[in-house]
Backbone as a ProteinNet text record, in pm:
[ID]
protein_1_A
[PRIMARY]
MQRKEYSIRNFDAANSYSKILSIRILPDGLCFVVSDPKDNKLLYMTKIIDSNRHGIDIFADECKSNNVLAAEYLKTHVVYETQQFTLFPTPLLEDVEEKKIAELNFGNVDGATVLTDTLPTNEISVVYTVPQRHEETIRRNKPNATIHNQMMPLLFNAMFNSKKCKGSYLHLNIRTSSVDVIYIEGGKLKLANIFQYQTADEFLFFVLGLMDNYHIDQYDVKCVVSGEVDENSAVVDHLARYIAKIEFSATPKGIVEKSAFSSIKNKHQFLTIYQLPICV
[TERTIARY]
-1617.5	-1768.6	-1849.8	-1930.5	-2003.8	-2163	-2233.7	-2361.4	-2461.2	-2571.4	-2692.3	-2834.9	-2925.2	-3043.9	-3141.5	-3258.4	-3372.7	-3493.5	-3607	-3707.3	-3810.8	-3963.5	-4063.8	-4095.2	-4166.6	-4155.3	-4214	-4321.5	-4383.8	-4371	-4259.1	-4216.7	-4208	-4271.5	-4282	-4224	-4111.6	-4050.7	-4135.6	-4225.6	-4332.3	-4456.6	-4463	-4575.7	-4521.3	-4435.6	-4338.6	-4438	-4507	-4601.6	-4639	-4710.8	-4759.3	-4687.7	-4564.6	-4463.7	-4377.1	-4311.8	-4206	-4058.9	-3966.8	-3823.4	-3749	-3667.1	-3600	-3445.5	-3372.3	-3208.6	-3125	-3023.2	-2910	-2780.3	-2720.2	-2587.3	-2465.4	-2389	-2286.3	-2129.3	-2084.7	-1898.2	-1858.6	-1900	-1847	-1966.8	-2074	-2162.4	-2286.9	-2396.8	-2550.6	-2637.2	-2733.5	-2857.7	-2979.4	-3068	-3221.3	-3324	-3432.3	-3548.5	-3664.3	-3778.9	-3875.3	-3993.2	-4106.2	-4211.2	-4342.3	-4429	-4573.9	-4621	-4662.5	-4708.7	-4855.3	-4911	-5051.4	-5025.4	-4936.6	-4909.2	-4751.2	-4666.5	-4528.1	-4450.5	-4504.7	-4461.9	-4344.1	-4212.7	-4097.1	-4118.8	-4048.2	-4097.5	-3958.2	-3856.6	-3724	-3608	-3498.4	-3370.5	-3272.7	-3179.2	-3044.8	-2940.2	-2826.7	-2720.4	-2581.1	-2545.9	-2359.1	-2278.1	-2182.9	-2038.6	-1953.3	-1843.4	-1727.2	-1635.6	-1544.7	-1442.4	-1357.1	-1361.6	-1281.4	-1379.8	-1509	-1602.5	-1671.9	-1705.3	-1811.7	-1967.7	-2018.4	-2198	-2268.7	-2213.2	-2286.8	-2266	-2106.6	-2117.4	-2141.6	-2175.3	-2228.9	-2390.4	-2437.5	-2583.7	-2589.2	-2520.9	-2517.8	-2519.8	-2425.9	-2422.9	-2542.1	-2615	-2723.2	-2815.3	-2826.9	-2958.1	-2958.7	-2858.7	-2859	-2863.9	-2844.8	-2835.5	-2934	-3009.1	-3050.3	-3190.6	-3296.3	-3421.7	-3517.4	-3504.9	-3560.1	-3548.8	-3386.2	-3374.4	-3409.3	-3416.8	-3440.1	-3592.3	-3670.1	-3805.4	-3867.3	-3997.2	-4052.9	-4136.3	-4142.2	-4194.6	-4306.4	-4384	-4488	-4409.3	-4329.6	-4224	-4084.3	-3976.7	-3852.7	-3790.9	-3689.4	-3655.1	-3503.4	-3397.7	-3274.1	-3212.7	-3133	-3091	-2930.3	-2880.4	-2745.9	-2662	-2554.9	-2511.3	-2380	-2372.8	-2294.2	-2230	-2128.6	-2036.5	-2065.4	-2133.9	-2151.3	-2319.1	-2343.4	-2474.6	-2485.4	-2574.1	-2622.2	-2762.9	-2772.9	-2927.8	-2983.8	-3108.1	-3115.4	-3244.1	-3323.9	-3459.6	-3521.5	-3622.2	-3706.8	-3743.1	-3831	-3904.5	-3765.4	-3651.7	-3559.6	-3533.4	-3557.1	-3478.8	-3535.1	-3651.4	-3707.9	-3635.4	-3555.9	-3483.7	-3323.5	-3286.2	-3118.8	-3130	-3023.7	-3002.7	-2933.3	-2966.9	-2949.6	-2769.6	-2752.6	-2576.1	-2512.4	-2549.9	-2476.5	-2470	-2563.4	-2578.6	-2437.7	-2456.2	-2359.2	-2231.3	-2189.5	-2077.8	-2012.3	-2114	-2074.7	-2049.9	-2078.1	-2062.8	-1946.5	-1963	-1828	-1736.3	-1767.4	-1663.9	-1702.9	-1596.6	-1646.5	-1719.8	-1840.1	-1921.9	-1927.6	-1825.1	-1821.6	-1795.6	-1876.6	-1872.2	-1978.4	-2067.9	-2138.9	-2312	-2415.9	-2532.7	-2578.3	-2647.8	-2685.8	-2834.8	-2871.5	-3015.5	-3053.1	-3205.1	-3246.3	-3366.7	-3378.8	-3473	-3516.7	-3675	-3745.1	-3823	-3782.8	-3852.6	-3994.5	-4071.5	-4225.6	-4289.9	-4202.4	-4269.9	-4253.4	-4169.1	-4160.3	-4077.6	-4004.4	-3912.3	-3791.5	-3710.5	-3588.1	-3604	-3473.3	-3448.3	-3296.2	-3257.5	-3117.6	-3068.7	-2966.3	-2914.3	-2771	-2738.2	-2653.7	-2592.3	-2508.9	-2427.4	-2442.5	-2439.4	-2411.4	-2297.2	-2217.9	-2124.4	-2227.6	-2197.9	-2290.2	-2270.2	-2177.6	-2169.3	-2255.8	-2263.7	-2361.2	-2488.4	-2523.4	-2665.8	-2706.5	-2624.1	-2666.4	-2691	-2603.6	-2606.6	-2748.9	-2772	-2896.4	-3041.1	-3006	-3113.2	-3160.9	-3025.5	-3028.2	-3096.5	-3048.6	-3105.7	-3246.3	-3284.7	-3396.6	-3447.2	-3492.2	-3533.6	-3673.4	-3741.7	-3844.5	-3821	-3687.2	-3643.4	-3635.7	-3663.9	-3653.8	-3486.2	-3420.1	-3286.5	-3304.9	-3264.7	-3252.6	-3103.3	-3083.1	-2990.4	-3000.7	-2902.3	-2933.8	-2986.4	-2970	-2985	-3132.6	-3208.7	-3345.9	-3412.3	-3414.9	-3470.1	-3434.1	-3309.1	-3226.5	-3286.5	-3294.7	-3369.8	-3536.6	-3589.9	-3740.8	-3744.4	-3644.2	-3647.7	-3609.1	-3524.2	-3466.7	-3581.1	-3620.6	-3711.7	-3835.3	-3854.4	-3990	-3985.1	-3860.3	-3822.6	-3802.2	-3718.4	-3691.6	-3790.2	-3919.2	-4037	-4074.6	-4021	-4071.1	-3940.5	-3848	-3684.3	-3711.5	-3705.1	-3710.3	-3599.2	-3466.6	-3353.6	-3319.6	-3224.5	-3135.8	-3161.6	-3131.5	-3114.6	-3003.4	-2904.6	-2808.5	-2813	-2814.3	-2796.3	-2693.1	-2612.4	-2513.9	-2530.3	-2521.3	-2507.1	-2365.1	-2329.6	-2166.8	-2137.7	-2051.4	-1958.4	-1822.8	-1781.4	-1626.1	-1533.5	-1565.4	-1475.8	-1538.5	-1679.6	-1746.3	-1879.8	-1926.8	-2047.7	-2138.6	-2278.4	-2353.7	-2403.6	-2449.5	-2467.7	-2596.6	-2685.3	-2800.1	-2809.4	-2811.2	-2823.8	-2955	-3051	-3173.7	-3207.8	-3216.4	-3214.4	-3334.2	-3424.2	-3540.2	-3623.7	-3635.9	-3727.9	-3670.4	-3531.5	-3500.6	-3384.2	-3400.2	-3267.4	-3156.5	-3027.8	-2900.8	-2785.5	-2796.2	-2692.1	-2718.2	-2699.1	-2669.3	-2580.6	-2496.4	-2360.9	-2293.2	-2185.5	-2099.1	-1969.8	-1873.1	-1757.8	-1688.4	-1571.2	-1468.2	-1384.7	-1335.4	-1264.7	-1164.9	-1046.7	-981.9	-958.4	-977.1	-963.7	-1048.1	-1082.5	-1193.2	-1143.9	-1008.8	-977.8	-1010.1	-1012.3	-1012.5	-1164	-1282.6	-1409.6	-1431.9	-1379.6	-1410.1	-1360.6	-1237.7	-1207.5	-1309.6	-1364.1	-1465.7	-1585	-1614.7	-1789.6	-1732.2	-1619.6	-1603.8	-1588.7	-1545.1	-1535.5	-1681	-1759.4	-1905.2	-2018.2	-1959.2	-2039.6	-1994.4	-1862	-1796.8	-1864.8	-1864.3	-1901.4	-2063.8	-2160.3	-2278.9	-2326.1	-2224.1	-2249.8	-2370.2	-2338.7	-2396.5	-2371.3	-2481.9	-2472.1	-2458.5	-2335.5	-2320.5	-2422.3	-2474.7	-2568.6	-2728.3	-2753.8	-2884.2	-2915.6	-2822.5	-2849.2	-2897.9	-2957.4	-2994.2	-2914.7	-2840.2	-2761.3	-2789.7	-2865	-2891	-2797.3	-2790.2	-2665.7	-2722.3	-2657	-2750.8	-2610.1	-2616.4	-2522.7	-2439.5	-2307.9	-2240.6	-2148.5	-2201	-2160.8	-2237.1	-2172.7	-2257.7	-2179.6	-2251.8	-2237	-2105.6	-1999	-1873.3	-1749.7	-1800.9	-1720	-1644.5	-1536.7	-1451.1	-1539.4	-1592.9	-1607.8	-1725	-1842.9	-1946.6	-1872.6	-1768.2	-1717.7	-1634.5	-1598	-1554.9	-1654.7	-1785.7	-1868	-1949.6	-1955.5	-1980.7	-1907.6	-1797.3	-1725.9	-1753.1	-1810	-1849.4	-2010.1	-2098.9	-2245.7	-2309.7	-2394.7	-2440.9	-2586.1	-2643	-2775.5	-2713.1	-2693.6	-2689.6	-2777.2	-2841.1	-2913.9	-2912.7	-2933.7	-2916.4	-3029.9	-3057.2	-3204.3	-3287.5	-3422.2	-3515.1	-3565.7	-3633.8	-3707.5	-3817.2	-3801.1	-3927.2	-4072.4	-4125.3	-4276	-4351.2	-4419	-4500.9	-4460.6	-4316.8	-4257.4	-4277.9	-4348.1	-4408.8	-4293.8	-4251.3	-4132.4	-4164.8	-4183.2	-4225.8	-4084.1	-4102.5	-4015.4	-3893.6	-3874	-3762.6	-3677.6	-3708.6	-3635.4	-3639.1	-3697.2	-3672.5	-3540.8	-3473.4	-3316.3	-3215.2	-3234.3	-3146	-3090.7	-2936.6	-2859	-2840.3	-2817.8	-2774.7	-2842	-2992	-3100.6	-3089.8	-3045.4	-2998.2	-2939.3	-2874.6	-2770.5	-2858.1	-2982.3	-3083.2	-3178.1	-3191.6	-3266.7	-3322.7	-3188.5	-3230.9	-3345.3	-3332.9	-3404	-3532.9	-3535.4	-3664.5	-3723.7	-3704.1	-3750.8	-3801.4	-3731.7	-3782.4	-3907.4	-3965.5	-4115.3	-4208.3	-4175.9	-4265.5	-4275.4	-4138.6	-4137	-4157.7	-4156.9	-4162	-4301.5
1255.8	1220.1	1339	1401.6	1487.7	1431.2	1463.2	1401.6	1500.5	1541.8	1636.2	1570.9	1610.2	1543.1	1645.4	1676.2	1751.1	1638.9	1695.8	1609.9	1716.7	1697.4	1777.6	1711.9	1800.6	1765.9	1647.5	1592.3	1481.2	1366.6	1359.6	1241.2	1096.3	989.8	895.8	771.6	724.4	593.9	518.5	458.8	359.8	364.3	489.8	489.8	518.9	429.2	475	401.3	290.5	241.9	300.2	451.9	524.2	641.1	610.7	711.4	681.9	772.3	728.5	786.6	688.2	719.5	720.5	837.5	861.5	870.6	786.6	776.4	815.2	888.2	936.4	877.9	805.6	748.2	808.8	853.4	941.6	867.8	914.1	854.9	846.6	971	1001.2	1029.8	965.8	1027.2	936.2	1003.1	927	1022.2	1033.9	1134	1066	1075.7	1012.9	1106.2	1100.1	1190.6	1096.4	1129.1	1066.5	1208.2	1136.4	1222.3	1185.7	1256.8	1231	1249.9	1108.4	1128.4	1206.3	1213.3	1287.4	1420.9	1494.6	1658.5	1686.7	1546.2	1608.1	1683.6	1647	1686	1622.6	1742.7	1675.7	1650.4	1513.4	1456.2	1449.1	1405.4	1382.3	1391.6	1423.2	1388.4	1370.6	1312	1274.9	1282	1382.7	1371.3	1315.3	1238.6	1202.2	1210.1	1279.5	1294.4	1199.9	1118.4	1071.3	1042	1105.4	1136.7	985.9	942.4	797.4	675.5	691	559.7	590.1	489.5	524.7	498.8	565.7	578	461.7	373.6	252.8	168.4	180.3	118.6	186	342.9	406.9	347	347.2	273.8	174.3	60.7	-69.8	-74.3	1.1	14.6	86.5	182.4	259.8	190	94	31.6	-70	-101	-209.5	-121.3	-3.8	75.7	200.5	243.4	356.4	290.6	357.2	276.1	342	465.1	530.3	489.7	437.8	375.1	262.8	161.8	42.3	15.3	88.3	69.5	33.2	7.6	-48.6	79.7	115.7	199.5	195.9	265.7	261.5	244.3	328.5	345	371	315	330.3	346.7	481.9	517	549.3	497.4	513.9	595.8	736.7	779.5	744.4	657.4	615.3	711.2	789.4	899.6	798.3	780.6	726.2	798.1	761.1	841.6	779.6	678.1	605.4	605.8	710.4	694.4	750.4	729	799.2	781.2	845.1	902.4	807.5	762.1	650	660.6	700.2	710.6	567.4	619.5	483.7	410.2	436.1	365.9	261	297.8	202.1	105.4	92.7	21.1	-145.1	-120.1	-284.6	-337.9	-273.2	-336.6	-350.5	-292.2	-291.4	-334.2	-432.4	-502.4	-372.7	-347	-229.3	-283	-380.7	-424.1	-387.2	-384.2	-358.7	-201.3	-95.8	19	60.8	-2.8	32.2	-4.7	-104.6	-129.1	-39.6	-7.5	73.6	221.7	258.3	396.4	394.2	273.8	283.3	181.9	77.1	-33.7	-135.1	-229.5	-355	-307.7	-364.8	-344	-477.4	-553.5	-688.3	-620.5	-711	-650.4	-517.3	-504	-385.9	-446.2	-374.2	-402.2	-296	-335.5	-229.2	-211.1	-70.8	-34.2	61.4	105.5	202.2	268	404.9	504.9	547.4	574.2	601.2	763.6	852.2	975.2	960.1	1050.1	1034.5	1054.4	1152.3	1144.3	1065.6	922.1	827.1	815.4	943.3	967.3	914.8	961.6	966.6	835.6	762.5	669.1	688.6	653.2	694.1	562.1	519.8	391.2	378.8	302.5	331.8	218.6	220.1	109.8	160.7	15.2	11.7	-74.8	-46.6	-186.2	-287	-425.9	-509	-534	-499.7	-512.4	-429.1	-297.5	-195.8	-219.5	-277.2	-325.4	-421.7	-492.1	-624.3	-553.8	-489.5	-401.4	-360.4	-271.5	-201.2	-312.6	-414.6	-507.9	-586.1	-624	-706	-617.2	-470.8	-411.4	-348.5	-321.8	-252.5	-331.8	-458.7	-558.4	-494.3	-403.7	-330.8	-205.4	-167.2	-15.5	-13.2	107.2	125.1	208.3	168.5	207.3	331.2	478.6	546	623.3	663.3	754.5	879.1	963.6	1081.4	1204.5	1143.1	1214	1271.7	1124.6	1129.6	1228.6	1269.5	1362.5	1514.3	1525.8	1615.2	1670.8	1579.9	1611.9	1634	1601.1	1619.9	1766.4	1817.4	1958.2	2013.1	2001.3	2092.1	2135.7	2009.7	2019.3	2076.6	2071.6	2155	2309.6	2362.6	2480.3	2537.8	2494.8	2553.1	2611.8	2560.9	2580.9	2739.2	2761.7	2922.4	3004.6	2967.3	3038.3	3079.6	3223.9	3287.3	3226.6	3269.4	3221.2	3052.4	3032.2	2909.7	2877.7	2732.6	2682.7	2631.6	2654.1	2539.8	2516.9	2382.6	2321.3	2250.2	2286.6	2230.2	2179	2037.3	1949.3	1929.8	1991.5	1980	1928.5	1830.6	1768.5	1824.2	1776.5	1796.4	1795.7	1651.1	1638.6	1595.5	1630.5	1604.4	1684.6	1684	1766	1742.8	1737.5	1717.7	1795.5	1789.5	1894.7	1887.9	1951.6	1959.3	2095.9	2080.6	2237.2	2192.4	2312.7	2307.3	2424.8	2438.3	2548.7	2521.4	2645.7	2624.3	2534	2481.3	2362.1	2249.5	2264.2	2106.2	2063.4	1960.3	1918	1881.4	1960.6	1966.3	1871.9	1839	1789	1743.4	1612.7	1577.9	1461.8	1534.6	1441.8	1487.1	1408.1	1439.6	1447.9	1523.3	1564.5	1574.7	1524	1501.7	1655.7	1693.8	1813.3	1808.5	1835.9	1856.2	1974	2081.1	2215.9	2312.4	2413.6	2524.6	2571.6	2596	2644.4	2540.5	2432	2322.5	2318.7	2337.3	2326.8	2465.5	2567.3	2694.2	2677.5	2608.6	2574.1	2468.2	2406	2296.4	2361.7	2500.9	2563.9	2635.5	2709.2	2804.4	2745.6	2614.8	2526	2488.9	2431.2	2411.6	2533.9	2638.3	2756.4	2784.9	2771.5	2782.4	2680.2	2581.8	2457.1	2508.3	2525.5	2508.9	2677	2766.3	2892.4	2942.2	2940.2	2944.4	3137.3	3222.5	3348.2	3377.4	3435.2	3422.4	3547.1	3632.8	3688.2	3672	3595	3528.6	3380.2	3328.8	3176.7	3184.8	3120.2	3091	2996.2	3021	2888.2	2870.2	2755.7	2720.9	2612.2	2621.7	2533.7	2442.9	2335.3	2262.9	2162.1	2071.9	2017.3	2043.1	1993.8	2004.6	2114	2241.1	2405.7	2471.7	2589.6	2709.8	2844.7	2965.1	3083.4	3090.1	3042.9	3075.7	2992.1	2905.1	2802.3	2850.4	2815.5	2860	2840.1	2734.3	2721.5	2790.7	2837.8	2947.9	3059.7	3118.1	3252.2	3246.5	3141.9	3131.2	3156.6	3104.9	3091.3	3246.6	3287	3430.6	3522.3	3500.9	3617.5	3588	3478.7	3455	3448	3444.5	3417.3	3511.9	3592.8	3689.7	3651.9	3540.6	3492.8	3349	3373	3229	3251.1	3117	3105.2	2961.5	2948.7	2812.5	2741	2619.4	2564.2	2558.1	2610.1	2603.6	2460.7	2466.6	2359.6	2332.8	2179.2	2171.6	2216.2	2260.4	2296.9	2163.7	2188.2	2096.4	2031.3	2050.8	2011.9	2102.8	2038.8	2124	2095.7	2250	2225.6	2302.6	2202.6	2277.6	2370.8	2416.6	2506.5	2437.2	2310.2	2233.5	2227.2	2242.4	2233	2375.2	2465.9	2613.3	2655.8	2587.1	2670.1	2599.2	2491.8	2418.1	2520.9	2539.2	2627.3	2505.6	2589	2519.7	2397.4	2414.4	2309.6	2262.8	2334.8	2269	2132.3	2123.5	2001.6	1882.3	1912.3	1775.6	1757	1832.3	1844.4	1710.3	1613.1	1491.1	1428.7	1406.5	1311	1421.3	1531.3	1622	1615	1606.4	1586.7	1443.6	1351.3	1195.5	1161.8	1166.1	1107.2	1182.8	1310.5	1381.8	1339.9	1301.5	1235.1	1083.7	1012.3	856.1	798.6
-563.5	-640	-565.5	-682.9	-660	-652.1	-556.3	-547.7	-505.7	-589.2	-549	-579.3	-483.2	-487.2	-464.7	-530.2	-510.5	-511.9	-437.3	-415	-375.7	-400.5	-356.5	-218.5	-132.4	6	76.5	-24.8	2	-78.1	-144.9	-237.8	-157.9	-214.3	-160	-270.6	-280.2	-354.2	-369.9	-251.8	-233.9	-327.7	-365.9	-456.4	-602.8	-649.4	-768.7	-866.2	-873.7	-973.5	-1051.6	-1023.4	-1130.9	-1174.9	-1165.5	-1188.7	-1312.5	-1374.7	-1471	-1418.6	-1436.1	-1410.1	-1525.1	-1547.9	-1660	-1598.6	-1651.7	-1620	-1743.6	-1693	-1788.5	-1758.5	-1843	-1809.4	-1876.5	-1810.6	-1884.3	-1880.9	-1951.4	-1950.1	-1794.7	-1730.6	-1553.8	-1492.3	-1517.9	-1400.3	-1430.5	-1364.8	-1380.5	-1318.8	-1387.8	-1331	-1368.7	-1261.8	-1284.4	-1220.1	-1288.7	-1255.2	-1235.7	-1135.9	-1103	-1140.5	-1251.4	-1267.6	-1277.5	-1247.8	-1272.7	-1410.7	-1487	-1632.1	-1639.4	-1526	-1514.7	-1571.4	-1495.4	-1548.3	-1577	-1597.6	-1630.2	-1528.2	-1389	-1296.8	-1242.2	-1217.1	-1157.1	-993.6	-942.4	-832.6	-743.4	-810.3	-769.2	-868.2	-811.9	-907.8	-832	-882.5	-827	-921.3	-922.9	-1004.1	-941.5	-1013.7	-931.5	-1040.6	-1015.2	-1109	-1047	-1126.1	-1063.4	-1160.6	-1192.6	-1287.7	-1283.5	-1199.2	-1172.8	-1212.9	-1241	-1270.5	-1408.2	-1490.9	-1590.2	-1511.1	-1584.4	-1532.5	-1504.4	-1587	-1598.1	-1451.7	-1397.9	-1276.4	-1160.3	-1156.7	-1070.6	-1070	-1187.9	-1195.3	-1150	-1174	-1092.6	-931.5	-896.3	-761.6	-697.8	-762.7	-699.6	-715.9	-806.3	-818.7	-670.6	-626.9	-492.5	-366	-380	-256.5	-244.8	-386.4	-361.2	-383.5	-270.3	-312.5	-388.3	-445.4	-534.1	-685.6	-700.3	-821.6	-843.3	-724	-728.8	-764.4	-702.1	-696.1	-823.4	-859.9	-969.6	-1014.3	-1151.4	-1210.9	-1329	-1340.6	-1476.5	-1584	-1619.9	-1723.9	-1664.8	-1725.5	-1708.4	-1870	-1838.4	-1978.6	-1948.9	-2042.9	-2019.4	-2127.1	-2094.1	-2211.9	-2218.6	-2292.2	-2299.8	-2384.7	-2326.8	-2405.2	-2498.4	-2626.7	-2679.5	-2788.4	-2830.2	-2939	-3083.6	-3093.3	-3234.9	-3245.1	-3346.8	-3357.3	-3529.1	-3609.7	-3714.9	-3745.6	-3824.5	-3855.1	-4007.3	-4020.5	-4103	-4180.7	-4315	-4309.7	-4246.2	-4187.4	-4118.3	-4218.4	-4313.6	-4433.7	-4480.9	-4469	-4525.9	-4443.3	-4338.9	-4233.8	-4249.5	-4307.9	-4345.3	-4446.2	-4530.7	-4625.7	-4587.3	-4465.8	-4465.2	-4293.6	-4249.6	-4136.5	-4045	-3939.7	-3866	-3848.9	-3805.1	-3784.5	-3896.9	-4043	-4132.4	-4138.5	-4101.3	-4118	-4027.7	-3893.3	-3786.3	-3831.3	-3909	-3941.3	-4054.5	-4131.6	-4254.1	-4202.5	-4089.3	-4017.8	-3914.7	-3829.9	-3732.7	-3739.1	-3835.1	-3833.1	-3769.9	-3690.8	-3624.2	-3508.5	-3499.3	-3373.1	-3284.5	-3302.8	-3215.9	-3067.9	-3002.7	-2837.6	-2824.5	-2879.6	-2885.4	-2937.2	-2892.8	-2922.2	-3039.8	-3126.1	-3225.8	-3185.1	-3139.2	-3127.3	-3203	-3192.3	-3293.7	-3214	-3243.6	-3175.6	-3316.2	-3316.6	-3411.7	-3389.7	-3412.1	-3398.2	-3387.5	-3348.3	-3315.5	-3491.3	-3560	-3692.9	-3769.3	-3730.7	-3809.1	-3925.3	-3943.7	-4068.6	-4054	-3925	-3901.5	-3803.6	-3795.3	-3711	-3668.3	-3560.3	-3483.4	-3483.7	-3541.9	-3540.1	-3439.3	-3336.3	-3254	-3184.9	-3105.6	-3027.2	-2909	-2818.1	-2680.4	-2632.7	-2595.6	-2548.9	-2447.3	-2513.3	-2464.9	-2308.4	-2248.1	-2095.7	-2046.9	-2093	-2059.4	-2060.3	-2176.7	-2217	-2104.2	-2099.1	-1997.4	-1864.9	-1825.2	-1679.3	-1674.2	-1756.1	-1757	-1787.5	-1873.1	-1840.3	-1723.9	-1650.3	-1531.6	-1438.6	-1428.8	-1297.6	-1343.5	-1445.3	-1510.3	-1626.7	-1602.3	-1699.9	-1831.7	-1763.1	-1849.3	-1902.8	-1879.9	-1937.9	-2106.5	-2158.8	-2304.7	-2291.1	-2391.4	-2400	-2510.8	-2487	-2597.7	-2608.5	-2719.8	-2754.2	-2716.6	-2705.6	-2623.5	-2771.2	-2883.6	-2996.8	-3022.7	-2984.8	-2981.8	-2933.1	-2796.4	-2731.8	-2795.4	-2787.5	-2896.6	-2999.4	-3087.1	-3206.8	-3200.7	-3121.2	-3101.3	-3049.8	-2966.7	-2884	-2993.4	-3077.2	-3150.2	-3289.2	-3339.1	-3456.6	-3403.8	-3287.7	-3229.6	-3235	-3128.3	-3092.8	-3244.1	-3345.5	-3460.5	-3536.4	-3539	-3603.2	-3545.3	-3462.4	-3411.3	-3483.5	-3531.9	-3544	-3677.2	-3712.6	-3825.9	-3920.4	-3851.6	-3944.8	-3934.7	-3901.9	-3910.5	-3767	-3721.6	-3583.2	-3559.4	-3447.7	-3464.5	-3298.3	-3275.7	-3115.7	-3080.8	-2991.2	-2943.1	-2782	-2776.5	-2647.2	-2617.4	-2508	-2497.7	-2375.9	-2388.6	-2262.9	-2270.6	-2194.5	-2137.6	-2274.7	-2348.8	-2465.1	-2607.9	-2580.7	-2726.6	-2712.8	-2852.9	-2849.1	-2960.1	-2927.8	-3039.5	-3110.4	-3240.3	-3320	-3371.3	-3396.9	-3467.6	-3545.6	-3675.7	-3754	-3838.7	-3863.7	-3914.1	-3989.7	-4120.5	-4173.6	-4286.2	-4278.1	-4362.2	-4315.1	-4215.3	-4128.8	-4180.2	-4252.3	-4267.7	-4186.4	-4177.7	-4063.8	-4194.8	-4153.5	-4239.1	-4188	-4045.1	-3984.3	-3827.5	-3785.4	-3668.3	-3647.5	-3557.5	-3578.6	-3455.7	-3381.4	-3287	-3329	-3236.7	-3239.7	-3122.1	-3163.3	-3028.4	-3025.9	-2915.5	-2895.5	-2758.4	-2748.7	-2642.8	-2555.2	-2645.3	-2545.8	-2649.9	-2563.3	-2611.5	-2733.6	-2760.7	-2908.3	-2991.6	-2971	-3090.7	-3090.2	-2996.7	-3007.7	-3106.3	-3070.6	-3174.3	-3308	-3323.3	-3446.8	-3539.7	-3451.5	-3521.7	-3559.3	-3467.6	-3458.5	-3587.3	-3600	-3704.1	-3858.1	-3860.3	-3973.6	-3999.4	-3926.1	-3948.4	-4002.8	-3951.3	-3993.5	-4147.8	-4177.1	-4309	-4418.9	-4345.6	-4439.4	-4470.4	-4391.9	-4416.2	-4440	-4441.6	-4434.8	-4392.9	-4235	-4157.3	-4115.1	-4103.8	-4076.2	-3951.5	-3872.7	-3717.4	-3659.7	-3756.8	-3702.2	-3705.8	-3772.5	-3833.5	-3754.8	-3726.6	-3665.6	-3508.7	-3445.5	-3320.7	-3276.1	-3175.3	-3126.7	-2988.3	-2959.7	-2835.7	-2769.8	-2655.1	-2572.7	-2478.8	-2453.7	-2351.8	-2305.1	-2197.1	-2175.8	-2052.5	-2039.6	-1897.8	-1912	-1947.3	-1941.2	-1891.1	-1848.2	-1805.6	-1886.9	-1847.5	-1903.8	-1865.8	-1778.3	-1754.3	-1809	-1889.7	-1955	-2089.2	-2068.2	-2197	-2347.7	-2343.9	-2480.3	-2507.2	-2396.6	-2416.6	-2472.9	-2370.7	-2378.9	-2564.2	-2602.8	-2715.4	-2848	-2820	-2911.9	-2901.8	-2805.2	-2797.7	-2868.1	-2899.2	-2958	-3109.6	-3168.1	-3321.3	-3330.8	-3247.4	-3277.9	-3203.5	-3265.8	-3182.1	-3090.4	-3140.4	-3046.7	-3002.2	-2871.4	-2795.1	-2653.4	-2657.8	-2528.9	-2492	-2358.7	-2289.8	-2310.2	-2356.5	-2369.4	-2259.9	-2283.3	-2145.8	-2140.9	-1997.2	-1958.4	-2076.8	-2113.7	-2214	-2189.9	-2274.6	-2254	-2201.8	-2085.9	-2042.6	-1926	-1874	-1780.2	-1677.5	-1541.7	-1420	-1313.7	-1305.1	-1193	-1048.3	-943.1	-816.3	-722.7	-649.4	-583.1	-561.5	-517.2	-494.7	-615.2	-717.9	-864.7	-905.6	-863.4	-925.8	-902.3	-800.4	-789.2	-846.1	-919.4	-993.6	-1088.6	-1084.9	-1170.4	-1312.1	-1423.9	-1525.5	-1580.2	-1573.9	-1593.2	-1726.2	-1826.6	-1947.3	-1939.5	-1865.3	-1842.5	-1847	-1821.4	-1771.7	-1916.5	-2002.7	-2136.8	-2188.6	-2173.7	-2242	-2167.3	-2022.1	-1944.6	-1930.8	-1920.9	-1915.9	-2042.3	-2161	-2270.9	-2317.1	-2256.4	-2304.1	-2263.3	-2170.7	-2140.1	-2223.1	-2291.4	-2359.8	-2526.5	-2567.3	-2692.8	-2714.4	-2627.2	-2649.5	-2597.3
[MASK]
++++++++++++++++++++++++++++++++++++++++++++++++++++++++++++++++++++++++++++++++++++++++++++++++++++++++++++++++++++++++++++++++++++++++++++++++++++++++++++++++++++++++++++++++++++++++++++++++++++++++++++++++++++++++++++++++++++++++++++++++++++++++++++++++++++++++++++++++++++++++

């Protein structure tokens, strides 16, 4: 198990009632951040990775033993990283049952809870599933928490940053065996989906197929990378052979980082929970 903790010098969990807690639950880990809503200043962060346990089980144990996670907050947001999500026009949700949307896209959803995220623009909603046991664990330990899918903060970030991009915009949020993909062209969202891969070569094959299907110019597209990778990762090395403009996602505009957080490497892995308090 790997555990890293960052904190400003005078952080006190006893003063949590005026703060925001953002939690990210991964298939193999957990990360949570405490921030001040007055100025979006980061106060505390813990990241735990354990390949032998699901993040929901780490979360349950930490809620019992970690005084920061167990404290009561002004707001608590949970990003649950799921592989089952789809986008749906928000105005049409009034006429269609969310469970039927999930069944049409994912098949049988027995044993899962169907949830919906709506982007601030109110035009697009993300319909997704969370295993019922996992949702119950979150509700039991954090009854006032709002649960979100990873695509919601990613979409918000990509749609905001693509406005400053002259060409097309491709965002890849990469994990060890899956990648969230957002493609925006001419200011319009063309694709938001998740794909599985096993090797770096398979990842590259998928990206090249994506570029071919959407006629993406390798010299024109701006490719932004976030997630559980760094500049030495094989998948990033493969990307660099075929895409001219690649950069790692920056800390979202408005987030204030003090010196305790400035030394963190690969901050792009925290994009979803950094972005979440700003877009909900």
